[in-house]
Amino acid sequence: MPLVSMRQLLDEAAKGGYGVGAFNVNDMEQIQAIMGAAKETKSPVIIQASRGARQFAQDKYLFHLILAAAELNPEIPIAMHQDHGNSFETCKSAIDLGYTSVMMDGSLKEDGKTPASFEENVAVTKRVVDFAHERGVTVEGEIGVLGGVEDGHGAGGTGLEHVTDPDQAVEFAELTGVDALAIAIGTSHGAYKFSKKPDGSVLKMDVLIAIHKRLPNTHLVMHGSSSVPKDLQDVINQYGGKLKETWGVPVEEIQLGIRNGVRKINVDTDNRLAMTGAIRKVLWETPEKFDPRDYMKPAREAMQKVVAQRMTQFGQAGHAGDYQAVSIVEIAKGYKSGALSTQPLVAAK
Ligand SMILES: [Zn+2]
């Protein structure tokens, strides 16, 4: 199957009432781990690359590795997504390269740190939507500002400073025509999200539910949604690591989100923890080893296990064969004719 539009993948997820994990990649082993899990669980999947990943791996390496994944797994729908584009130019460069989806994170200014005004966010996101839709490419926007910093991107802070306002979310979706909307409900990027198991005072699922009620047909996106399970933290610390105690977003909260319009769930930290723990274990137990394959193979297996678990928990497992890929050219026609709506259905307050 060629790379598919993320819009198609999320529309199908909405029909089926499940969520789709969006997993970050920087290298071949991570892509293989995701594809291994997708194959094992028969899941459609979103593979995403941040600006940092594109720089680390170089665009062409990363893009062709993902094309290889599509070529080797024709039965799996794969959307290739730019995570946290900081400007029109970043999104355009991903689209020119062949990505089938981009996130324009206009919640921050181009520096990727300073919160932008609502008007600035609408203007840059709309510009990306116009360019992308003409080419059949999906756009995710963000309203409200997430906490933490990852790959040099983020406003920092706790994630509670700029929680999304439901009225603004409606206005933003109407003005921009985005296909998917990332909202801020108290989550943060990185490993240190919460200092205890989160409750309603720090993880605002009520805000998410309020937004879904107003925008029942808009695909919502949860960022910073690793669960940071204790067993993965423990492996790292058992073999010489020094992670401080921390809590992520419990899977049952994500599942509550999925029942309330969440269709894309971003997961990165859990995979990083799994790989690093596996590598530490090999090097700790067998310090005489020096062949990278001796630790990259267990690292890849550890990540595959976490990804497969998330795919099952998010409900995407078993749905890879539900549909045929619609070409990007056809998707572009759909946007033009209005067959693919870009105006959200808005429910009364
Ligand atoms: Zn994010």
Coordinates of C-alpha atoms and ligand atoms in Angstrom, one line a residue:
M1 CA 0.0 0.0 0.0
P2 CA 1.3 3.5 -0.8
L3 CA 1.5 6.0 2.0
V4 CA -2.0 7.0 2.8
S5 CA -3.6 10.3 3.8
M6 CA -3.9 10.7 7.6
R7 CA -7.3 12.2 7.0
Q8 CA -8.5 8.9 5.5
L9 CA -6.9 7.0 8.4
L10 CA -8.6 9.1 11.0
D11 CA -12.0 9.2 9.2
E12 CA -11.8 5.4 9.2
A13 CA -10.9 5.4 12.9
A14 CA -13.9 7.6 13.7
K15 CA -16.1 5.2 11.8
G16 CA -14.7 2.3 13.8
G17 CA -14.6 4.2 17.1
Y18 CA -10.9 3.6 17.8
G19 CA -7.8 5.7 18.2
V20 CA -4.5 5.5 16.2
G21 CA -1.1 5.7 17.8
A22 CA 1.3 8.2 16.2
F23 CA 4.8 7.0 17.0
N24 CA 7.9 9.1 16.6
V25 CA 10.9 7.8 14.7
N26 CA 14.6 8.8 14.3
D27 CA 16.1 5.7 12.9
M28 CA 15.7 2.3 11.2
E29 CA 15.2 0.2 14.3
Q30 CA 12.3 2.3 15.5
I31 CA 10.6 2.1 12.1
Q32 CA 11.1 -1.6 12.1
A33 CA 9.7 -1.9 15.7
I34 CA 6.6 0.0 14.7
M35 CA 6.1 -2.0 11.6
G36 CA 6.7 -5.3 13.4
A37 CA 4.0 -4.3 15.9
A38 CA 1.6 -3.1 13.1
K39 CA 2.0 -6.4 11.3
E40 CA 1.6 -8.4 14.5
T41 CA -1.6 -6.6 15.5
K42 CA -2.9 -5.8 12.0
S43 CA -3.0 -2.1 12.7
P44 CA -3.1 1.0 10.6
V45 CA -0.4 3.3 11.8
I46 CA 0.9 6.9 11.8
I47 CA 4.7 7.3 11.7
Q48 CA 5.8 10.8 12.6
A49 CA 9.1 12.7 12.5
S50 CA 9.8 15.9 14.4
R51 CA 12.0 18.6 13.1
G52 CA 14.7 17.2 15.4
A53 CA 14.3 13.8 13.9
R54 CA 14.5 15.1 10.3
Q55 CA 17.7 16.8 11.2
F56 CA 19.2 13.9 13.1
A57 CA 18.5 11.3 10.5
Q58 CA 18.6 13.6 7.4
D59 CA 15.4 13.9 5.4
K60 CA 16.2 11.5 2.7
Y61 CA 17.3 8.7 5.0
L62 CA 14.2 8.9 7.1
F63 CA 11.8 9.3 4.1
H64 CA 13.2 6.3 2.2
L65 CA 13.2 4.1 5.4
I66 CA 9.5 4.8 5.7
L67 CA 9.0 4.1 2.0
A68 CA 10.7 0.8 2.6
A69 CA 8.3 0.1 5.4
A70 CA 5.3 0.8 3.1
E71 CA 6.9 -1.4 0.3
L72 CA 7.5 -4.3 2.7
N73 CA 4.1 -4.1 4.4
P74 CA 1.5 -3.5 1.6
E75 CA -1.3 -4.7 3.8
I76 CA -0.7 -1.9 6.4
P77 CA -2.1 1.7 5.9
I78 CA 0.7 4.1 6.9
A79 CA 0.4 7.8 7.2
M80 CA 3.7 9.8 7.3
H81 CA 3.4 12.8 9.4
Q82 CA 5.5 15.9 10.3
D83 CA 5.2 16.4 14.0
H84 CA 5.2 20.0 15.3
G85 CA 6.0 22.0 12.2
N86 CA 7.0 25.4 13.5
S87 CA 6.4 27.4 10.2
F88 CA 4.9 27.3 6.8
E89 CA 8.3 26.5 5.3
T90 CA 8.8 23.5 7.6
C91 CA 5.4 22.1 6.6
K92 CA 6.0 22.8 2.9
S93 CA 9.4 21.1 3.0
A94 CA 7.7 17.9 4.4
I95 CA 4.9 18.1 1.8
D96 CA 7.5 18.6 -1.0
L97 CA 9.3 15.5 0.2
G98 CA 6.2 13.3 0.2
Y99 CA 4.8 13.4 3.7
T100 CA 1.1 12.7 3.6
S101 CA 0.3 14.8 6.7
V102 CA 1.7 17.7 8.6
M103 CA 1.2 19.4 11.9
M104 CA 1.3 23.1 11.9
D105 CA 1.9 24.0 15.5
G106 CA 0.9 27.7 15.3
S107 CA 0.2 27.7 19.1
L108 CA 3.9 28.8 19.3
K109 CA 5.8 31.3 17.4
E110 CA 8.4 30.2 14.8
D111 CA 11.0 29.8 17.6
G112 CA 9.0 26.9 18.9
K113 CA 9.0 28.4 22.4
T114 CA 7.0 31.6 22.7
P115 CA 3.2 31.2 22.8
A116 CA 1.6 32.9 19.7
S117 CA -1.6 34.9 19.6
F118 CA -4.8 33.3 18.4
E119 CA -4.8 35.5 15.3
E120 CA -1.2 34.5 14.4
N121 CA -2.0 30.8 15.0
V122 CA -5.1 31.0 12.7
A123 CA -3.2 32.9 9.9
V124 CA -0.2 30.5 9.7
T125 CA -2.4 27.4 10.1
K126 CA -4.8 28.5 7.4
R127 CA -1.9 29.2 5.0
V128 CA -0.6 25.6 5.5
V129 CA -4.2 24.1 5.2
D130 CA -4.6 25.9 1.8
F131 CA -1.3 24.7 0.5
A132 CA -1.6 21.1 1.9
H133 CA -5.2 20.4 0.9
E134 CA -4.5 21.4 -2.7
R135 CA -2.0 18.5 -2.7
G136 CA -4.2 16.0 -0.7
V137 CA -2.1 16.4 2.4
T138 CA -3.7 16.3 5.9
V139 CA -3.2 19.1 8.4
E140 CA -3.2 18.9 12.2
G141 CA -3.4 22.2 14.1
E142 CA -3.0 23.0 17.8
I143 CA -5.0 25.3 20.0
G144 CA -3.9 25.9 23.6
V145 CA -0.3 25.3 24.5
L146 CA 1.2 22.0 25.8
G147 CA 3.6 21.8 28.7
G148 CA 7.2 20.7 28.6
V149 CA 9.9 20.7 25.9
E150 CA 10.8 17.9 23.5
D151 CA 13.5 18.0 20.8
G152 CA 14.0 21.7 21.6
H153 CA 10.3 22.4 20.9
G154 CA 7.9 23.5 23.6
A155 CA 6.9 26.4 25.8
G156 CA 8.0 24.6 29.0
G157 CA 5.9 24.8 32.2
T158 CA 3.4 22.4 33.5
G159 CA 0.8 22.2 30.8
L160 CA -1.9 23.9 32.9
E161 CA -0.9 27.4 31.9
H162 CA -2.7 27.4 28.5
V163 CA -5.4 24.8 28.7
T164 CA -7.6 24.9 25.5
D165 CA -10.7 27.0 25.7
P166 CA -13.6 25.1 24.1
D167 CA -15.1 28.2 22.4
Q168 CA -11.7 29.1 20.9
A169 CA -11.3 25.5 19.7
V170 CA -14.6 25.8 17.8
E171 CA -13.6 29.2 16.3
F172 CA -10.1 27.9 15.4
A173 CA -11.5 24.8 13.6
E174 CA -14.0 26.9 11.7
L175 CA -11.5 29.5 10.6
T176 CA -8.7 27.1 9.6
G177 CA -10.4 24.0 8.2
V178 CA -7.9 21.7 9.9
D179 CA -8.5 17.9 9.6
A180 CA -7.3 17.2 13.2
L181 CA -7.0 19.3 16.3
A182 CA -4.4 19.0 19.1
I183 CA -5.7 20.3 22.3
A184 CA -4.0 21.2 25.6
I185 CA -5.5 19.4 28.6
G186 CA -2.6 19.5 31.0
T187 CA -0.3 17.0 29.4
S188 CA 3.4 17.7 28.7
H189 CA 6.0 16.5 26.4
G190 CA 8.9 14.4 27.7
A191 CA 9.2 11.9 30.6
Y192 CA 8.3 14.3 33.5
K193 CA 4.6 14.9 33.0
F194 CA 3.1 14.6 36.5
S195 CA 4.5 14.3 40.0
K196 CA 1.9 11.8 41.1
K197 CA -0.8 9.7 39.4
P198 CA -2.8 12.4 37.6
D199 CA -6.4 13.2 38.6
G200 CA -8.9 15.8 37.3
S201 CA -6.9 18.7 38.9
V202 CA -4.0 18.3 36.5
L203 CA -5.4 16.2 33.6
K204 CA -8.4 18.0 32.2
M205 CA -10.4 15.3 30.6
D206 CA -13.5 17.4 31.3
V207 CA -12.2 20.0 28.9
L208 CA -11.6 17.4 26.3
I209 CA -15.2 16.1 26.7
A210 CA -16.5 19.7 26.5
I211 CA -14.6 20.3 23.2
H212 CA -15.8 17.0 21.8
K213 CA -19.4 18.0 22.6
R214 CA -19.0 21.2 20.6
L215 CA -17.0 19.6 17.8
P216 CA -18.5 16.1 17.5
N217 CA -16.9 15.4 14.1
T218 CA -13.5 16.9 14.6
H219 CA -10.6 14.4 15.1
L220 CA -9.0 15.3 18.4
V221 CA -5.3 14.7 19.1
M222 CA -3.7 14.0 22.4
H223 CA 0.0 15.0 22.6
G224 CA 2.4 14.1 25.4
S225 CA 0.4 10.9 25.9
S226 CA 3.0 8.4 26.9
S227 CA 2.0 6.5 30.0
V228 CA 5.6 6.3 31.3
P229 CA 4.9 2.9 33.0
K230 CA 6.9 2.2 36.2
D231 CA 8.2 -1.1 34.9
L232 CA 10.0 0.6 32.0
Q233 CA 11.4 3.2 34.4
D234 CA 12.5 0.4 36.7
V235 CA 14.5 -1.4 34.0
I236 CA 16.5 1.7 33.3
N237 CA 17.2 2.4 37.0
Q238 CA 18.0 -1.2 37.7
Y239 CA 20.8 -1.2 35.2
G240 CA 22.5 2.0 36.2
G241 CA 20.1 4.7 35.1
K242 CA 19.0 7.6 37.2
L243 CA 15.4 8.5 36.3
K244 CA 13.5 10.5 38.9
E245 CA 10.1 9.2 39.8
T246 CA 7.4 10.3 37.4
W247 CA 3.9 9.7 36.0
G248 CA 2.5 9.8 32.5
V249 CA -1.0 9.7 31.1
P250 CA -2.8 6.5 32.3
V251 CA -4.0 4.3 29.4
E252 CA -7.5 4.3 30.8
E253 CA -7.6 8.1 30.5
I254 CA -6.5 7.8 26.9
Q255 CA -9.3 5.3 26.4
L256 CA -11.8 7.7 27.9
G257 CA -10.5 10.3 25.3
I258 CA -11.0 7.8 22.5
R259 CA -14.6 7.4 23.5
N260 CA -14.8 11.2 23.3
G261 CA -13.4 12.0 19.8
V262 CA -9.7 11.4 20.3
R263 CA -8.4 9.7 17.1
K264 CA -4.6 10.3 17.2
I265 CA -2.5 9.7 20.2
N266 CA 1.2 10.7 20.2
V267 CA 3.6 8.4 21.9
D268 CA 7.3 8.8 22.0
T269 CA 8.7 8.7 25.6
D270 CA 7.5 5.1 26.3
N271 CA 9.4 3.9 23.3
R272 CA 12.5 5.8 24.3
L273 CA 12.3 4.3 27.7
A274 CA 11.8 0.7 26.4
M275 CA 14.8 0.9 24.0
T276 CA 17.1 2.6 26.5
G277 CA 16.2 0.0 29.2
A278 CA 17.0 -2.9 26.9
I279 CA 20.3 -1.4 25.8
R280 CA 21.3 -0.7 29.4
K281 CA 20.5 -4.3 30.4
V282 CA 22.7 -5.8 27.8
L283 CA 25.6 -3.5 28.4
W284 CA 25.3 -4.0 32.2
E285 CA 25.0 -7.8 32.2
T286 CA 27.5 -8.5 29.4
P287 CA 30.0 -5.6 29.4
E288 CA 32.3 -7.6 27.1
K289 CA 29.9 -7.1 24.2
F290 CA 30.6 -4.5 21.6
D291 CA 28.6 -5.4 18.5
P292 CA 25.7 -2.9 18.2
R293 CA 23.4 -5.6 17.0
D294 CA 23.7 -7.3 20.4
Y295 CA 21.9 -4.4 22.0
M296 CA 19.9 -2.9 19.1
K297 CA 18.1 -6.2 18.5
P298 CA 16.7 -6.4 22.1
A299 CA 16.1 -2.6 22.0
R300 CA 14.0 -3.0 18.8
E301 CA 12.1 -5.9 20.4
A302 CA 11.4 -4.0 23.6
M303 CA 10.0 -1.1 21.6
Q304 CA 7.9 -3.4 19.4
K305 CA 6.3 -4.9 22.5
V306 CA 5.3 -1.4 23.9
V307 CA 3.9 -0.3 20.5
A308 CA 1.9 -3.5 20.0
Q309 CA 0.5 -3.1 23.5
R310 CA -0.6 0.5 22.7
M311 CA -2.1 -0.5 19.4
T312 CA -4.3 -3.0 21.2
Q313 CA -5.2 -0.6 24.0
F314 CA -6.1 2.2 21.5
G315 CA -8.3 -0.2 19.5
Q316 CA -6.6 0.2 16.1
A317 CA -5.5 -3.5 16.2
G318 CA -7.3 -5.6 13.7
H319 CA -8.3 -2.6 11.5
A320 CA -5.5 -2.6 8.9
G321 CA -7.6 -4.5 6.3
D322 CA -10.8 -2.5 6.7
Y323 CA -10.2 -0.3 3.7
Q324 CA -8.2 0.4 0.6
A325 CA -5.9 3.4 0.3
V326 CA -7.4 6.4 -1.6
S327 CA -4.6 8.1 -3.5
I328 CA -3.5 11.6 -2.4
V329 CA -4.6 12.9 -5.8
E330 CA -8.2 11.7 -5.2
I331 CA -8.0 13.1 -1.7
A332 CA -7.0 16.5 -3.1
K333 CA -10.1 16.3 -5.5
G334 CA -12.2 15.5 -2.5
Y335 CA -11.1 18.7 -0.7
K336 CA -11.7 20.8 -3.8
S337 CA -15.2 19.4 -4.5
G338 CA -16.2 19.7 -0.9
A339 CA -16.7 15.9 -0.7
L340 CA -14.2 15.9 2.1
S341 CA -15.6 18.5 4.5
T342 CA -13.2 21.0 6.0
Q343 CA -15.9 22.7 8.0
P344 CA -16.5 21.2 11.4
L345 CA -20.0 20.3 12.6
V346 CA -20.6 22.6 15.5
A347 CA -23.0 21.6 18.2
A348 CA -24.8 24.2 20.4
K349 CA -23.4 24.9 23.8
Ligands
ZN1 ZN 3.5 17.0 20.6

